[in-house]
Amino acid sequence: MAGLIILTGGSRGIGAATVRLAVSRGYAVCFSYLRQQAVAEALVAELRANGGQVWAVQADVGQEADVQRLFATADGLGQPLTGLVNNAGILERQMRLVEMDAARWQRVLQANVIGSFLCTREAVKRMSTRLGGQGGSIVNVSSGAARGGSPFEYIDYAASKGAMDSMTIGLSKEVAAEGIRVNAVRPGVIETDIHADGGEPGRVARLASTVPMQRGGQPEEVAEAILWLLSDAASFSTGAFIDVTGGR
Ligand code: NAP
């Protein structure tokens, strides 16, 4: 069963790689982006030119009305929702916790935690067999940071991923008998633009020697794990975590 999935943050990085792979495997994909409209539209045009079923919706996952608009758009696509990938996530400039302010924590937790919770609630409403749905699969894009804690960089970001991990564990049990599987991937250091947002565009190169495989990962390598968890190939896996970290 491929079906229709919603993926948040599909305009670049791991999200864009996952949209591409999902479309190539026959999924219909409705993805959100925040600011990069031209990039999102170019991805849609490229994939549609090859016959893909794909839609892009501007929506801030941290805003409830935006999330409801994103899901309402998917509702209008004429096929039942079968999956959600909570991929959208942000981090802010590297610093010690003692230098951070509350406004920053609110931004990070709003996008990463509240955003994932809002999207997950809307997906469960639609997919739960208890509520008349056909079941489905939710994949949370956590981070190795949830384990390591990101000292001297972004403990707030790491803590937001820890919250996603707890949600993955609890919700997997809550909806297991309702036809919904809930799993997570924990990427390590992956070659995307997120590191520039933290103020260190060269972070992957700096950390490569600390990875047992001696390199950063590619977004496509994370997308493979997400797609496996989404698919029926993972039919008996729920509450599970796949580390995509090169051994780090
Ligand atoms: P990225 O390149 O910075 O891309 C982030 C994506 O999320 C963009 O499409 C962005 O949209 C969207 N986005 C950001 N805030 C949003 C919001 N409030 N509402 C909706 N969309 C929003 O990030 P990435 O490196 O691919 O990371 C993707 C996920 O993997 C994140 O959850 C991240 O924490 C996690 N992760 C990444 C790494 C890594 O090393 N890269 C490691 C571990 C975990 P616009 O482009 O339109 O702004």
Short mmCIF file of N, CA, C and O in Angstrom, two decimals, residues 57-131:
data_model
loop_
_atom_site.label_atom_id
_atom_site.label_comp_id
_atom_site.label_asym_id
_atom_site.label_seq_id
_atom_site.Cartn_x
_atom_site.Cartn_y
_atom_site.Cartn_z
N VAL A 57 2.41 22.83 -0.04
CA VAL A 57 1.54 23.75 0.68
C VAL A 57 2.40 24.58 1.64
O VAL A 57 3.17 24.01 2.43
N GLN A 58 2.29 25.90 1.56
CA GLN A 58 2.99 26.73 2.54
C GLN A 58 2.27 26.59 3.87
O GLN A 58 1.06 26.82 3.97
N ALA A 59 2.99 26.19 4.91
CA ALA A 59 2.36 26.02 6.22
C ALA A 59 3.43 25.97 7.29
O ALA A 59 4.38 25.19 7.18
N ASP A 60 3.28 26.79 8.31
CA ASP A 60 4.17 26.75 9.47
C ASP A 60 3.63 25.69 10.42
O ASP A 60 2.52 25.85 10.96
N VAL A 61 4.39 24.64 10.65
CA VAL A 61 3.86 23.54 11.46
C VAL A 61 3.59 23.94 12.90
O VAL A 61 2.83 23.28 13.60
N GLY A 62 4.20 25.02 13.33
CA GLY A 62 3.99 25.48 14.70
C GLY A 62 2.69 26.26 14.89
O GLY A 62 2.35 26.62 16.01
N GLN A 63 1.99 26.53 13.79
CA GLN A 63 0.74 27.31 13.85
C GLN A 63 -0.44 26.39 13.58
O GLN A 63 -0.55 25.81 12.49
N GLU A 64 -1.33 26.29 14.53
CA GLU A 64 -2.43 25.32 14.43
C GLU A 64 -3.27 25.53 13.18
O GLU A 64 -3.64 24.57 12.50
N ALA A 65 -3.58 26.79 12.85
CA ALA A 65 -4.42 27.06 11.68
C ALA A 65 -3.72 26.61 10.40
O ALA A 65 -4.36 26.10 9.47
N ASP A 66 -2.40 26.81 10.35
CA ASP A 66 -1.64 26.37 9.16
C ASP A 66 -1.69 24.86 9.02
O ASP A 66 -1.84 24.31 7.92
N VAL A 67 -1.53 24.16 10.13
CA VAL A 67 -1.55 22.69 10.09
C VAL A 67 -2.92 22.21 9.64
O VAL A 67 -3.04 21.29 8.82
N GLN A 68 -3.97 22.86 10.13
CA GLN A 68 -5.31 22.44 9.71
C GLN A 68 -5.52 22.70 8.22
O GLN A 68 -6.13 21.88 7.53
N ARG A 69 -4.95 23.79 7.72
CA ARG A 69 -5.06 24.08 6.29
C ARG A 69 -4.28 23.05 5.47
O ARG A 69 -4.73 22.59 4.41
N LEU A 70 -3.11 22.66 5.95
CA LEU A 70 -2.30 21.63 5.27
C LEU A 70 -3.09 20.32 5.16
O LEU A 70 -3.18 19.73 4.08
N PHE A 71 -3.69 19.90 6.28
CA PHE A 71 -4.43 18.63 6.25
C PHE A 71 -5.73 18.76 5.45
O PHE A 71 -6.14 17.80 4.78
N ALA A 72 -6.36 19.93 5.50
CA ALA A 72 -7.58 20.13 4.70
C ALA A 72 -7.25 20.05 3.21
O ALA A 72 -8.03 19.51 2.41
N THR A 73 -6.09 20.57 2.82
CA THR A 73 -5.68 20.46 1.42
C THR A 73 -5.52 19.00 1.03
O THR A 73 -6.01 18.56 -0.02
N ALA A 74 -4.87 18.23 1.91
CA ALA A 74 -4.71 16.80 1.62
C ALA A 74 -6.06 16.09 1.57
O ALA A 74 -6.28 15.20 0.73
N ASP A 75 -6.99 16.50 2.43
CA ASP A 75 -8.33 15.90 2.44
C ASP A 75 -9.01 16.06 1.08
O ASP A 75 -9.83 15.23 0.68
N GLY A 76 -8.68 17.15 0.39
CA GLY A 76 -9.33 17.44 -0.88
C GLY A 76 -8.70 16.74 -2.08
O GLY A 76 -9.10 16.96 -3.22
N LEU A 77 -7.70 15.88 -1.82
CA LEU A 77 -6.98 15.27 -2.94
C LEU A 77 -7.60 13.96 -3.41
O LEU A 77 -7.12 13.33 -4.34
N GLY A 78 -8.67 13.54 -2.72
CA GLY A 78 -9.44 12.41 -3.23
C GLY A 78 -8.88 11.04 -2.89
O GLY A 78 -9.31 10.05 -3.47
N GLN A 79 -7.90 10.98 -1.98
CA GLN A 79 -7.44 9.67 -1.54
C GLN A 79 -7.16 9.72 -0.04
O GLN A 79 -6.76 10.75 0.48
N PRO A 80 -7.42 8.62 0.65
CA PRO A 80 -7.25 8.63 2.10
C PRO A 80 -5.78 8.78 2.50
O PRO A 80 -4.89 8.28 1.81
N LEU A 81 -5.57 9.45 3.61
CA LEU A 81 -4.21 9.63 4.13
C LEU A 81 -3.71 8.31 4.71
O LEU A 81 -4.41 7.68 5.50
N THR A 82 -2.50 7.92 4.32
CA THR A 82 -1.94 6.66 4.84
C THR A 82 -0.65 6.87 5.61
O THR A 82 -0.15 5.92 6.21
N GLY A 83 -0.11 8.09 5.58
CA GLY A 83 1.15 8.28 6.29
C GLY A 83 1.47 9.73 6.57
O GLY A 83 0.96 10.64 5.91
N LEU A 84 2.31 9.94 7.59
CA LEU A 84 2.81 11.27 7.96
C LEU A 84 4.29 11.15 8.28
O LEU A 84 4.70 10.25 9.01
N VAL A 85 5.07 12.08 7.73
CA VAL A 85 6.48 12.19 8.12
C VAL A 85 6.67 13.54 8.78
O VAL A 85 6.56 14.59 8.13
N ASN A 86 6.91 13.53 10.08
CA ASN A 86 7.20 14.77 10.83
C ASN A 86 8.68 15.08 10.65
O ASN A 86 9.52 14.68 11.47
N ASN A 87 8.98 15.79 9.56
CA ASN A 87 10.37 16.09 9.23
C ASN A 87 10.78 17.52 9.54
O ASN A 87 11.94 17.78 9.87
N ALA A 88 9.85 18.48 9.41
CA ALA A 88 10.22 19.89 9.60
C ALA A 88 10.87 20.07 10.97
O ALA A 88 10.38 19.56 11.97
N GLY A 89 11.97 20.80 10.99
CA GLY A 89 12.63 21.04 12.26
C GLY A 89 13.61 22.18 12.12
O GLY A 89 14.11 22.45 11.02
N ILE A 90 13.84 22.87 13.21
CA ILE A 90 14.78 23.99 13.18
C ILE A 90 15.77 23.89 14.34
O ILE A 90 15.50 23.24 15.35
N LEU A 91 16.89 24.54 14.14
CA LEU A 91 17.81 24.81 15.25
C LEU A 91 18.28 26.24 15.12
O LEU A 91 18.09 26.87 14.08
N GLU A 92 18.87 26.76 16.20
CA GLU A 92 19.34 28.15 16.15
C GLU A 92 20.84 28.17 16.42
O GLU A 92 21.47 27.13 16.50
N ARG A 93 21.42 29.35 16.52
CA ARG A 93 22.87 29.47 16.56
C ARG A 93 23.47 28.72 17.73
O ARG A 93 22.91 28.66 18.82
N GLN A 94 24.63 28.14 17.47
CA GLN A 94 25.32 27.38 18.51
C GLN A 94 25.69 28.30 19.67
O GLN A 94 26.24 29.38 19.47
N MET A 95 25.36 27.87 20.88
CA MET A 95 25.77 28.59 22.10
C MET A 95 25.53 27.71 23.31
O MET A 95 24.86 26.67 23.21
N ARG A 96 26.11 28.12 24.43
CA ARG A 96 25.83 27.41 25.68
C ARG A 96 24.41 27.71 26.15
O ARG A 96 23.89 28.81 25.89
N LEU A 97 23.85 26.80 26.93
CA LEU A 97 22.50 27.01 27.46
C LEU A 97 22.42 28.30 28.26
O LEU A 97 21.42 29.03 28.21
N VAL A 98 23.48 28.62 28.97
CA VAL A 98 23.46 29.79 29.85
C VAL A 98 23.30 31.10 29.06
O VAL A 98 22.90 32.12 29.62
N GLU A 99 23.57 31.07 27.76
CA GLU A 99 23.45 32.27 26.92
C GLU A 99 22.09 32.36 26.21
O GLU A 99 21.79 33.36 25.56
N MET A 100 21.28 31.34 26.32
CA MET A 100 20.01 31.30 25.55
C MET A 100 18.91 32.09 26.26
O MET A 100 18.91 32.20 27.48
N ASP A 101 17.95 32.58 25.46
CA ASP A 101 16.80 33.25 26.07
C ASP A 101 15.51 32.47 25.82
O ASP A 101 15.46 31.55 25.00
N ALA A 102 14.47 32.87 26.54
CA ALA A 102 13.21 32.11 26.50
C ALA A 102 12.53 32.20 25.14
O ALA A 102 11.87 31.26 24.71
N ALA A 103 12.72 33.33 24.45
CA ALA A 103 12.08 33.48 23.13
C ALA A 103 12.63 32.42 22.16
O ALA A 103 11.88 31.84 21.37
N ARG A 104 13.92 32.16 22.24
CA ARG A 104 14.54 31.13 21.40
C ARG A 104 13.95 29.76 21.72
O ARG A 104 13.60 28.99 20.83
N TRP A 105 13.85 29.46 23.03
CA TRP A 105 13.31 28.14 23.40
C TRP A 105 11.89 28.00 22.89
O TRP A 105 11.49 26.92 22.45
N GLN A 106 11.12 29.10 22.94
CA GLN A 106 9.75 29.01 22.45
C GLN A 106 9.73 28.73 20.95
O GLN A 106 8.93 27.92 20.48
N ARG A 107 10.61 29.38 20.18
CA ARG A 107 10.64 29.14 18.73
C ARG A 107 10.99 27.69 18.43
O ARG A 107 10.34 27.04 17.60
N VAL A 108 12.04 27.19 19.09
CA VAL A 108 12.51 25.83 18.79
C VAL A 108 11.47 24.79 19.21
O VAL A 108 11.15 23.87 18.44
N LEU A 109 10.91 24.95 20.40
CA LEU A 109 9.94 23.96 20.88
C LEU A 109 8.62 24.06 20.11
O LEU A 109 7.96 23.05 19.85
N GLN A 110 8.26 25.28 19.71
CA GLN A 110 7.02 25.47 18.93
C GLN A 110 7.11 24.71 17.61
O GLN A 110 6.19 23.98 17.23
N ALA A 111 8.20 24.89 16.90
CA ALA A 111 8.33 24.24 15.59
C ALA A 111 8.54 22.73 15.75
O ALA A 111 7.85 21.93 15.11
N ASN A 112 9.47 22.34 16.59
CA ASN A 112 9.88 20.93 16.62
C ASN A 112 8.92 20.05 17.43
O ASN A 112 8.65 18.91 17.04
N VAL A 113 8.44 20.56 18.55
CA VAL A 113 7.59 19.72 19.42
C VAL A 113 6.11 19.97 19.14
O VAL A 113 5.38 19.07 18.73
N ILE A 114 5.66 21.22 19.32
CA ILE A 114 4.23 21.51 19.09
C ILE A 114 3.88 21.19 17.63
O ILE A 114 2.82 20.62 17.35
N GLY A 115 4.77 21.54 16.70
CA GLY A 115 4.51 21.25 15.28
C GLY A 115 4.28 19.76 15.04
O GLY A 115 3.33 19.36 14.36
N SER A 116 5.14 18.93 15.60
CA SER A 116 4.99 17.48 15.42
C SER A 116 3.71 16.98 16.08
O SER A 116 3.01 16.12 15.54
N PHE A 117 3.40 17.52 17.26
CA PHE A 117 2.18 17.09 17.96
C PHE A 117 0.92 17.48 17.16
O PHE A 117 -0.01 16.69 17.03
N LEU A 118 0.91 18.71 16.64
CA LEU A 118 -0.26 19.15 15.87
C LEU A 118 -0.48 18.27 14.65
O LEU A 118 -1.59 17.80 14.39
N CYS A 119 0.60 18.03 13.90
CA CYS A 119 0.47 17.22 12.68
C CYS A 119 0.08 15.79 13.02
O CYS A 119 -0.75 15.17 12.33
N THR A 120 0.66 15.28 14.10
CA THR A 120 0.36 13.89 14.49
C THR A 120 -1.10 13.76 14.89
O THR A 120 -1.78 12.79 14.52
N ARG A 121 -1.60 14.72 15.65
CA ARG A 121 -3.02 14.66 16.05
C ARG A 121 -3.92 14.63 14.82
O ARG A 121 -4.85 13.82 14.71
N GLU A 122 -3.64 15.51 13.85
CA GLU A 122 -4.48 15.55 12.64
C GLU A 122 -4.38 14.25 11.85
O GLU A 122 -5.38 13.78 11.28
N ALA A 123 -3.18 13.66 11.81
CA ALA A 123 -3.02 12.40 11.07
C ALA A 123 -3.76 11.26 11.77
O ALA A 123 -4.42 10.45 11.11
N VAL A 124 -3.67 11.20 13.10
CA VAL A 124 -4.35 10.13 13.84
C VAL A 124 -5.86 10.24 13.65
O VAL A 124 -6.55 9.24 13.44
N LYS A 125 -6.38 11.47 13.68
CA LYS A 125 -7.82 11.66 13.47
C LYS A 125 -8.27 11.02 12.15
O LYS A 125 -9.37 10.49 12.05
N ARG A 126 -7.42 11.11 11.15
CA ARG A 126 -7.80 10.62 9.82
C ARG A 126 -7.47 9.15 9.61
O ARG A 126 -8.15 8.47 8.84
N MET A 127 -6.45 8.62 10.26
CA MET A 127 -5.98 7.26 9.95
C MET A 127 -6.49 6.20 10.93
O MET A 127 -6.51 5.02 10.60
N SER A 128 -6.86 6.59 12.14
CA SER A 128 -7.23 5.61 13.16
C SER A 128 -8.45 4.79 12.75
O SER A 128 -9.49 5.36 12.40
N THR A 129 -8.34 3.48 12.84
CA THR A 129 -9.50 2.63 12.53
C THR A 129 -10.60 2.84 13.57
O THR A 129 -11.79 2.70 13.27
N ARG A 130 -10.23 3.24 14.79
CA ARG A 130 -11.22 3.53 15.83
C ARG A 130 -12.09 4.72 15.43
O ARG A 130 -13.24 4.84 15.84
N LEU A 131 -11.51 5.62 14.59
CA LEU A 131 -12.22 6.84 14.20
C LEU A 131 -12.71 6.76 12.75
O LEU A 131 -13.02 7.78 12.14
#
